[in-house]
Amino acid sequence: MNVVHISTSISPSSANTQLQRALQRKGIHSLILTLKCSTAETNVQEVKRKLPHKVKALLFNRWFRMALRRYKTADRMPFSASRTGINLSRLNTIKNADIIHLHWICDFLSPKMIRNLLSTGKPVVWTCHDSWPFTGGCHVRYGCSRYRQGCGECPLLHSTTAKDITYRILKTKEKYLSGQKISFIAPSNWMKVHIEKSRVFGPCLCKVIPNTINTVTFRELNDLQIQDTLAYVKDKEKLHILFGATDVDIPYKGFRYLSEMLEILHARHEISQNIVLHVVGAGGYRNSIPKDYEHICWGYIREPEKMAALYNLADIFIYPSIDDNLPNMVMESLACATPVVAFRTGGIPDMVVHMENGYLAKYMDTQDLLKGLLWVAEHNAENRLGKNGHMKIIQEFSEEIVAQKHIQLYRELLH
């Protein structure tokens, strides 16, 4: 079986890279087509844009940025149109493929270019790592459901126009992709619900198959391994709390709820004086951390081994995101046997089992988030919750299990 994955960019830790490794270990010939590669992975083919395509993409992106300025949006949010794309259907790599598997494809494939791939007659699978495939441009919806009606009057752009830019983007997707035979993979049950309710792809086949994780890197470490990796000696008399995101300042990651929780904690509980807060990620959040807390800002971390050591260092991982598909950091923390406190939203309940390997707080409820932190701190004798979390990841998200689920779907589509 020959599987070709298509993704705008890849890195050593991206979901499609980890899937490729898992498939290769199962004997599947798997190759990634990408525009930007920042990893030394084998079986990766970078696609070079020709000059006319570069010029067209540059002009469109400039126009698109100017068009977005019309909307008075104060929220930082990922938003894409992907109106330009490369026709990959003529490549020998595609001609020789048995399965075409799409991942993140913005600025690489337009809806029209996806239609060209469908015209080859080969099975096309699309993993929805975020909401972009079925929305009018937003990758994160903040709970908006207007994608079911056709978008327009976008609340995220603070638009009051029925046929705004989101309406036009979704119309383009409908024109080229509605009614087409695409098989979708939802990494979480939450995402599956939204794909099936979408205006463009509702009738399509959709299966829940989670992303996988490297459980060799993300595992339990002993004190000496943690200390050697981080050059940091943990004070075991204190409660170490970890918060992280690629960019902490992005609103949906929920840093504000963490700050509010810590302020309430300081005002009401003496335990606040015994807490060390560790923050991972880029952004200008340092001045927003309550000054009463001992804290360490680790910045953006690229090395998986260092990140694994930080999870192991922490007693509790706090993840107050308000809109997330199947966040890697939650999976990684549990794999490292560190319990998680998070809101009950997105795909997080697929990984965090309430009061078994962490705590699921009521959605956007800071008081319940605090209750979860205190509950885990009190009920994690001998790291019982953390060990439960580690077993959950091994049993449901390991490379062996996730790769086999993909292979089963591929075989069903080929037959």
Short mmCIF file of C-alpha atoms in Angstrom, two decimals:
data_model
loop_
_atom_site.label_atom_id
_atom_site.label_comp_id
_atom_site.label_asym_id
_atom_site.label_seq_id
_atom_site.Cartn_x
_atom_site.Cartn_y
_atom_site.Cartn_z
CA MET A 1 0.00 0.00 0.00
CA ASN A 2 1.32 3.44 -0.98
CA VAL A 3 0.01 6.38 1.10
CA VAL A 4 0.82 10.00 0.22
CA HIS A 5 0.23 12.60 2.94
CA ILE A 6 -0.17 16.26 1.96
CA SER A 7 0.57 19.03 4.45
CA THR A 8 1.64 22.65 4.01
CA SER A 9 4.43 22.24 6.55
CA ILE A 10 5.82 19.55 8.81
CA SER A 11 8.01 19.44 11.90
CA PRO A 12 9.41 16.56 13.99
CA SER A 13 6.47 16.79 16.41
CA SER A 14 3.59 17.44 13.99
CA ALA A 15 0.76 14.91 13.96
CA ASN A 16 1.30 13.87 10.34
CA THR A 17 5.01 13.26 10.92
CA GLN A 18 4.27 11.03 13.89
CA LEU A 19 1.62 9.17 11.89
CA GLN A 20 4.08 8.59 9.04
CA ARG A 21 6.62 7.05 11.46
CA ALA A 22 3.92 4.79 12.91
CA LEU A 23 2.77 3.64 9.44
CA GLN A 24 6.33 2.95 8.32
CA ARG A 25 6.89 0.78 11.38
CA LYS A 26 3.84 -1.24 10.28
CA GLY A 27 5.38 -1.79 6.85
CA ILE A 28 3.27 0.80 4.97
CA HIS A 29 5.03 2.87 2.29
CA SER A 30 4.22 6.40 3.42
CA LEU A 31 5.45 9.68 1.92
CA ILE A 32 4.75 13.33 2.80
CA LEU A 33 4.33 16.07 0.18
CA THR A 34 4.95 19.49 1.74
CA LEU A 35 5.87 23.08 0.99
CA LYS A 36 7.97 23.59 4.14
CA CYS A 37 9.98 20.90 5.88
CA SER A 38 11.78 21.55 9.18
CA THR A 39 12.69 17.96 9.94
CA ALA A 40 15.18 15.40 8.71
CA GLU A 41 12.47 12.75 8.24
CA THR A 42 12.86 10.20 5.46
CA ASN A 43 10.24 9.92 2.71
CA VAL A 44 9.50 13.64 2.54
CA GLN A 45 9.18 15.43 -0.79
CA GLU A 46 9.23 19.22 -0.84
CA VAL A 47 7.19 20.78 -3.62
CA LYS A 48 8.81 23.83 -5.20
CA ARG A 49 6.47 26.61 -6.25
CA LYS A 50 6.95 27.92 -9.76
CA LEU A 51 7.37 31.68 -10.17
CA PRO A 52 3.82 32.36 -11.48
CA HIS A 53 2.36 30.53 -8.50
CA LYS A 54 4.60 32.44 -6.06
CA VAL A 55 3.52 35.76 -7.55
CA LYS A 56 -0.15 34.79 -7.53
CA ALA A 57 0.02 33.61 -3.92
CA LEU A 58 1.88 36.74 -2.83
CA LEU A 59 -0.64 39.07 -4.46
CA PHE A 60 -3.62 37.18 -3.06
CA ASN A 61 -2.19 37.09 0.47
CA ARG A 62 -1.58 40.83 0.37
CA TRP A 63 -5.14 41.42 -0.79
CA PHE A 64 -6.46 39.04 1.87
CA ARG A 65 -4.63 40.83 4.69
CA MET A 66 -6.01 44.15 3.48
CA ALA A 67 -9.53 42.67 3.27
CA LEU A 68 -9.32 41.47 6.87
CA ARG A 69 -8.45 44.97 8.06
CA ARG A 70 -11.99 46.03 7.18
CA TYR A 71 -13.28 43.98 10.08
CA LYS A 72 -13.00 45.37 13.58
CA THR A 73 -11.80 42.25 15.27
CA ALA A 74 -9.89 42.51 18.54
CA ASP A 75 -9.33 38.77 18.89
CA ARG A 76 -6.13 37.10 17.82
CA MET A 77 -7.33 34.19 15.74
CA PRO A 78 -5.90 31.99 12.99
CA PHE A 79 -7.80 32.72 9.76
CA SER A 80 -7.10 31.50 6.20
CA ALA A 81 -8.70 31.62 2.77
CA SER A 82 -6.45 29.30 0.70
CA ARG A 83 -7.73 30.54 -2.65
CA THR A 84 -4.45 29.75 -4.44
CA GLY A 85 -2.97 26.29 -4.71
CA ILE A 86 -0.74 23.90 -6.63
CA ASN A 87 -2.10 21.24 -8.96
CA LEU A 88 -0.51 18.11 -7.49
CA SER A 89 -2.62 15.68 -9.52
CA ARG A 90 -0.01 15.63 -12.32
CA LEU A 91 2.86 14.55 -10.06
CA ASN A 92 4.11 10.97 -10.41
CA THR A 93 3.98 10.74 -6.62
CA ILE A 94 0.20 11.20 -6.78
CA LYS A 95 -0.20 8.96 -9.83
CA ASN A 96 1.56 6.14 -7.98
CA ALA A 97 -0.40 6.60 -4.74
CA ASP A 98 -3.08 4.19 -3.53
CA ILE A 99 -4.37 6.62 -0.87
CA ILE A 100 -4.18 10.44 -0.76
CA HIS A 101 -4.30 11.72 2.81
CA LEU A 102 -4.79 15.46 3.43
CA HIS A 103 -3.81 17.20 6.67
CA TRP A 104 -3.25 20.98 7.01
CA ILE A 105 -3.34 22.26 3.43
CA CYS A 106 -3.89 26.05 3.62
CA ASP A 107 -1.75 27.98 1.09
CA PHE A 108 -0.80 24.65 -0.50
CA LEU A 109 -4.11 23.40 -1.91
CA SER A 110 -7.18 25.44 -2.77
CA PRO A 111 -10.64 23.80 -2.92
CA LYS A 112 -10.23 23.67 -6.70
CA MET A 113 -6.90 21.84 -6.36
CA ILE A 114 -8.48 19.36 -3.95
CA ARG A 115 -11.16 18.74 -6.59
CA ASN A 116 -8.36 17.95 -9.06
CA LEU A 117 -7.02 15.31 -6.66
CA LEU A 118 -10.51 13.83 -6.35
CA SER A 119 -10.74 13.63 -10.15
CA THR A 120 -7.88 11.09 -10.14
CA GLY A 121 -10.36 8.56 -8.76
CA LYS A 122 -8.08 7.66 -5.87
CA PRO A 123 -9.51 7.53 -2.32
CA VAL A 124 -8.99 10.87 -0.55
CA VAL A 125 -8.85 11.01 3.24
CA TRP A 126 -8.82 14.33 5.12
CA THR A 127 -7.90 14.59 8.80
CA CYS A 128 -9.52 17.65 10.40
CA HIS A 129 -6.82 18.76 12.81
CA ASP A 130 -8.84 21.97 13.29
CA SER A 131 -12.13 23.43 12.03
CA TRP A 132 -10.85 25.12 8.87
CA PRO A 133 -11.95 22.46 6.32
CA PHE A 134 -15.64 23.15 6.99
CA THR A 135 -15.69 26.83 8.04
CA GLY A 136 -15.55 30.15 6.23
CA GLY A 137 -11.90 30.65 7.11
CA CYS A 138 -11.46 30.29 10.87
CA HIS A 139 -9.34 27.47 12.27
CA VAL A 140 -10.75 27.96 15.79
CA ARG A 141 -14.44 28.80 16.10
CA TYR A 142 -14.79 29.89 19.75
CA GLY A 143 -18.07 27.99 19.85
CA CYS A 144 -19.55 29.60 16.71
CA SER A 145 -21.89 27.36 14.69
CA ARG A 146 -22.62 29.61 11.70
CA TYR A 147 -20.66 27.22 9.45
CA ARG A 148 -23.83 25.08 9.50
CA GLN A 149 -25.88 27.83 7.82
CA GLY A 150 -23.24 29.12 5.40
CA CYS A 151 -21.28 31.61 7.53
CA GLY A 152 -21.60 35.37 6.98
CA GLU A 153 -22.16 37.92 9.75
CA CYS A 154 -19.08 36.40 11.34
CA PRO A 155 -19.01 37.03 15.11
CA LEU A 156 -15.25 36.43 15.25
CA LEU A 157 -14.67 39.22 12.72
CA HIS A 158 -17.42 41.33 14.33
CA SER A 159 -19.06 41.43 10.90
CA THR A 160 -22.69 42.46 10.37
CA THR A 161 -22.65 41.74 6.62
CA ALA A 162 -24.51 38.65 5.44
CA LYS A 163 -22.22 38.07 2.46
CA ASP A 164 -18.93 38.91 4.11
CA ILE A 165 -15.57 37.27 3.44
CA THR A 166 -16.47 34.14 5.46
CA TYR A 167 -19.61 33.62 3.34
CA ARG A 168 -17.55 33.84 0.14
CA ILE A 169 -14.85 31.46 1.38
CA LEU A 170 -17.43 28.86 2.38
CA LYS A 171 -19.25 29.28 -0.94
CA THR A 172 -16.01 28.43 -2.75
CA LYS A 173 -15.66 25.25 -0.68
CA GLU A 174 -19.26 24.31 -1.46
CA LYS A 175 -18.70 24.92 -5.18
CA TYR A 176 -15.77 22.54 -5.49
CA LEU A 177 -16.18 20.08 -2.61
CA SER A 178 -19.83 19.68 -1.66
CA GLY A 179 -21.13 16.24 -2.61
CA GLN A 180 -17.65 14.90 -3.34
CA LYS A 181 -16.45 11.55 -2.06
CA ILE A 182 -14.05 12.52 0.72
CA SER A 183 -13.54 10.34 3.79
CA PHE A 184 -12.90 12.32 6.94
CA ILE A 185 -10.92 11.47 10.04
CA ALA A 186 -11.86 13.29 13.23
CA PRO A 187 -9.13 13.08 15.88
CA SER A 188 -11.81 13.50 18.56
CA ASN A 189 -15.50 12.72 19.05
CA TRP A 190 -16.10 16.47 19.40
CA MET A 191 -14.68 17.13 15.93
CA LYS A 192 -16.74 14.30 14.43
CA VAL A 193 -19.96 15.95 15.62
CA HIS A 194 -19.04 19.24 13.93
CA ILE A 195 -17.95 17.64 10.65
CA GLU A 196 -21.26 15.77 10.43
CA LYS A 197 -23.22 18.98 11.09
CA SER A 198 -21.29 21.03 8.55
CA ARG A 199 -22.97 22.47 5.49
CA VAL A 200 -20.27 21.26 3.10
CA PHE A 201 -19.32 17.80 4.36
CA GLY A 202 -22.23 16.55 6.46
CA PRO A 203 -23.06 13.45 4.32
CA CYS A 204 -19.42 12.31 4.05
CA LEU A 205 -17.99 9.29 5.81
CA CYS A 206 -16.30 10.31 9.07
CA LYS A 207 -14.42 8.11 11.52
CA VAL A 208 -12.81 8.97 14.84
CA ILE A 209 -9.12 8.09 14.84
CA PRO A 210 -6.94 10.00 17.31
CA ASN A 211 -3.51 11.41 16.70
CA THR A 212 -0.68 9.34 18.05
CA ILE A 213 2.25 10.06 20.35
CA ASN A 214 5.80 8.85 20.74
CA THR A 215 5.59 7.02 24.07
CA VAL A 216 9.34 6.37 24.00
CA THR A 217 10.06 10.09 24.39
CA PHE A 218 6.99 11.01 26.42
CA ARG A 219 7.19 8.66 29.39
CA GLU A 220 7.88 8.66 33.10
CA LEU A 221 11.37 9.86 34.04
CA ASN A 222 13.24 9.61 37.32
CA ASP A 223 14.49 12.62 39.31
CA LEU A 224 18.04 12.38 37.97
CA GLN A 225 16.88 12.29 34.33
CA ILE A 226 14.70 15.37 34.92
CA GLN A 227 17.49 17.24 36.65
CA ASP A 228 20.07 16.43 33.97
CA THR A 229 17.76 17.49 31.13
CA LEU A 230 16.50 20.75 32.66
CA ALA A 231 19.48 21.71 34.87
CA TYR A 232 16.87 22.38 37.53
CA VAL A 233 16.49 20.84 40.99
CA LYS A 234 12.88 20.37 42.04
CA ASP A 235 11.84 21.44 45.53
CA LYS A 236 9.57 18.56 46.47
CA GLU A 237 8.09 20.51 49.36
CA LYS A 238 6.31 22.72 46.84
CA LEU A 239 3.48 22.10 44.36
CA HIS A 240 4.72 22.53 40.79
CA ILE A 241 2.08 23.57 38.26
CA LEU A 242 2.72 23.64 34.51
CA PHE A 243 0.88 25.67 31.85
CA GLY A 244 1.86 25.71 28.20
CA ALA A 245 0.91 26.60 24.63
CA THR A 246 2.77 27.27 21.39
CA ASP A 247 1.71 30.91 21.80
CA VAL A 248 0.39 31.66 25.29
CA ASP A 249 -1.18 34.97 24.18
CA ILE A 250 -3.70 33.34 21.80
CA PRO A 251 -7.05 33.85 23.60
CA TYR A 252 -8.49 30.35 23.14
CA LYS A 253 -5.58 28.82 25.06
CA GLY A 254 -7.15 30.28 28.20
CA PHE A 255 -4.23 31.98 29.97
CA ARG A 256 -6.67 34.53 31.40
CA TYR A 257 -8.55 31.76 33.23
CA LEU A 258 -5.29 30.53 34.73
CA SER A 259 -4.49 34.07 35.95
CA GLU A 260 -7.97 34.51 37.42
CA MET A 261 -7.74 31.12 39.14
CA LEU A 262 -4.38 31.98 40.68
CA GLU A 263 -5.69 35.30 42.00
CA ILE A 264 -8.64 33.57 43.70
CA LEU A 265 -6.31 30.89 45.04
CA HIS A 266 -3.99 33.50 46.58
CA ALA A 267 -6.87 35.32 48.23
CA ARG A 268 -8.46 32.22 49.80
CA HIS A 269 -5.92 29.42 50.28
CA GLU A 270 -2.57 29.27 52.06
CA ILE A 271 -1.39 26.62 49.60
CA SER A 272 -0.81 29.44 47.10
CA GLN A 273 2.39 30.35 48.98
CA ASN A 274 3.72 26.87 48.30
CA ILE A 275 3.19 26.86 44.51
CA VAL A 276 5.75 27.17 41.73
CA LEU A 277 4.22 28.05 38.35
CA HIS A 278 6.07 26.88 35.22
CA VAL A 279 5.00 28.43 31.90
CA VAL A 280 6.05 27.14 28.47
CA GLY A 281 5.48 28.94 25.17
CA ALA A 282 6.05 32.10 23.19
CA GLY A 283 4.28 35.37 23.89
CA GLY A 284 4.34 38.46 26.07
CA TYR A 285 2.58 36.86 29.01
CA ARG A 286 5.30 37.41 31.61
CA ASN A 287 3.82 40.62 32.98
CA SER A 288 0.39 38.94 33.30
CA ILE A 289 1.50 36.32 35.83
CA PRO A 290 0.27 37.23 39.32
CA LYS A 291 3.28 38.69 41.13
CA ASP A 292 2.57 36.80 44.36
CA TYR A 293 3.68 33.51 42.79
CA GLU A 294 7.09 32.01 42.34
CA HIS A 295 7.27 31.31 38.63
CA ILE A 296 9.63 30.23 35.88
CA CYS A 297 9.12 31.11 32.20
CA TRP A 298 10.78 28.49 30.03
CA GLY A 299 9.96 30.15 26.70
CA TYR A 300 9.25 28.21 23.52
CA ILE A 301 10.70 24.70 23.66
CA ARG A 302 11.53 22.78 20.49
CA GLU A 303 13.20 19.71 21.99
CA PRO A 304 10.69 16.91 22.77
CA GLU A 305 13.03 15.47 25.41
CA LYS A 306 13.12 18.77 27.30
CA MET A 307 9.35 19.07 27.08
CA ALA A 308 8.95 15.52 28.44
CA ALA A 309 11.21 16.43 31.37
CA LEU A 310 9.02 19.46 32.15
CA TYR A 311 5.87 17.35 32.23
CA ASN A 312 7.63 14.99 34.61
CA LEU A 313 8.80 17.89 36.74
CA ALA A 314 5.23 19.15 37.16
CA ASP A 315 2.81 17.75 39.72
CA ILE A 316 -0.20 19.04 37.75
CA PHE A 317 -0.65 20.28 34.18
CA ILE A 318 -3.27 23.04 33.86
CA TYR A 319 -4.82 23.41 30.40
CA PRO A 320 -7.74 25.90 30.43
CA SER A 321 -8.28 25.98 26.65
CA ILE A 322 -11.81 26.90 25.54
CA ASP A 323 -11.70 25.40 22.01
CA ASP A 324 -9.32 22.56 21.14
CA ASN A 325 -9.58 19.44 19.00
CA LEU A 326 -7.18 16.91 20.54
CA PRO A 327 -4.42 19.00 22.13
CA ASN A 328 -0.99 17.36 22.01
CA MET A 329 0.07 18.86 25.32
CA VAL A 330 -2.72 17.10 27.21
CA MET A 331 -1.77 13.77 25.60
CA GLU A 332 1.93 14.34 26.28
CA SER A 333 1.33 15.23 29.91
CA LEU A 334 -0.73 12.11 30.55
CA ALA A 335 1.86 9.96 28.75
CA CYS A 336 4.42 11.35 31.21
CA ALA A 337 2.10 10.36 34.09
CA THR A 338 1.23 13.93 35.05
CA PRO A 339 -2.48 14.48 35.79
CA VAL A 340 -4.35 17.20 33.88
CA VAL A 341 -6.86 19.82 35.02
CA ALA A 342 -8.83 21.31 32.11
CA PHE A 343 -12.22 22.54 30.98
CA ARG A 344 -14.71 19.98 29.67
CA THR A 345 -14.52 21.03 26.03
CA GLY A 346 -13.33 19.88 22.61
CA GLY A 347 -11.50 16.58 22.47
CA ILE A 348 -10.06 16.88 25.98
CA PRO A 349 -12.68 14.48 27.49
CA ASP A 350 -11.42 11.82 25.05
CA MET A 351 -8.18 11.82 27.04
CA VAL A 352 -8.94 13.16 30.53
CA VAL A 353 -11.30 10.93 32.52
CA HIS A 354 -12.89 12.99 35.29
CA MET A 355 -11.41 12.16 38.69
CA GLU A 356 -9.52 9.16 37.27
CA ASN A 357 -6.52 10.76 35.60
CA GLY A 358 -7.33 14.42 36.17
CA TYR A 359 -10.24 16.82 36.57
CA LEU A 360 -12.67 18.22 33.98
CA ALA A 361 -13.95 21.60 35.12
CA LYS A 362 -17.19 23.19 33.95
CA TYR A 363 -16.71 25.14 30.74
CA MET A 364 -15.10 28.56 31.35
CA ASP A 365 -15.76 28.25 35.10
CA THR A 366 -12.68 29.59 36.92
CA GLN A 367 -14.03 28.54 40.32
CA ASP A 368 -14.39 24.93 39.17
CA LEU A 369 -10.93 25.04 37.59
CA LEU A 370 -9.58 25.98 41.01
CA LYS A 371 -11.62 23.22 42.62
CA GLY A 372 -10.01 20.79 40.18
CA LEU A 373 -6.51 21.94 41.04
CA LEU A 374 -7.13 21.50 44.77
CA TRP A 375 -8.85 18.13 44.24
CA VAL A 376 -5.96 16.69 42.23
CA ALA A 377 -3.40 18.04 44.70
CA GLU A 378 -5.26 16.25 47.51
CA HIS A 379 -6.13 12.97 45.76
CA ASN A 380 -2.94 12.04 43.92
CA ALA A 381 -1.17 9.95 46.56
CA GLU A 382 1.69 7.95 44.99
CA ASN A 383 0.74 9.62 41.69
CA ARG A 384 -2.30 7.36 41.27
CA LEU A 385 -3.98 9.79 38.85
CA GLY A 386 -0.82 10.20 36.80
CA LYS A 387 -0.31 6.45 36.44
CA ASN A 388 -3.94 6.09 35.29
CA GLY A 389 -3.30 8.75 32.67
CA HIS A 390 -0.18 6.99 31.41
CA MET A 391 -2.10 3.72 30.96
CA LYS A 392 -4.92 5.55 29.14
CA ILE A 393 -2.47 6.89 26.55
CA ILE A 394 -0.68 3.55 26.11
CA GLN A 395 -3.96 1.67 25.60
CA GLU A 396 -5.69 4.13 23.24
CA PHE A 397 -3.17 6.51 21.63
CA SER A 398 0.04 4.53 21.11
CA GLU A 399 1.58 4.33 17.63
CA GLU A 400 0.69 0.65 17.21
CA ILE A 401 -3.03 1.20 17.87
CA VAL A 402 -3.44 4.44 15.91
CA ALA A 403 -1.49 3.17 12.89
CA GLN A 404 -3.61 0.02 12.74
CA LYS A 405 -6.83 2.08 12.74
CA HIS A 406 -5.56 4.13 9.80
CA ILE A 407 -4.53 1.00 7.90
CA GLN A 408 -7.96 -0.53 8.45
CA LEU A 409 -9.65 2.59 7.04
CA TYR A 410 -7.29 2.68 4.03
CA ARG A 411 -8.06 -0.98 3.25
CA GLU A 412 -11.81 -0.40 3.51
CA LEU A 413 -11.57 2.48 1.03
CA LEU A 414 -9.44 0.46 -1.41
CA HIS A 415 -11.99 -2.37 -1.39
#
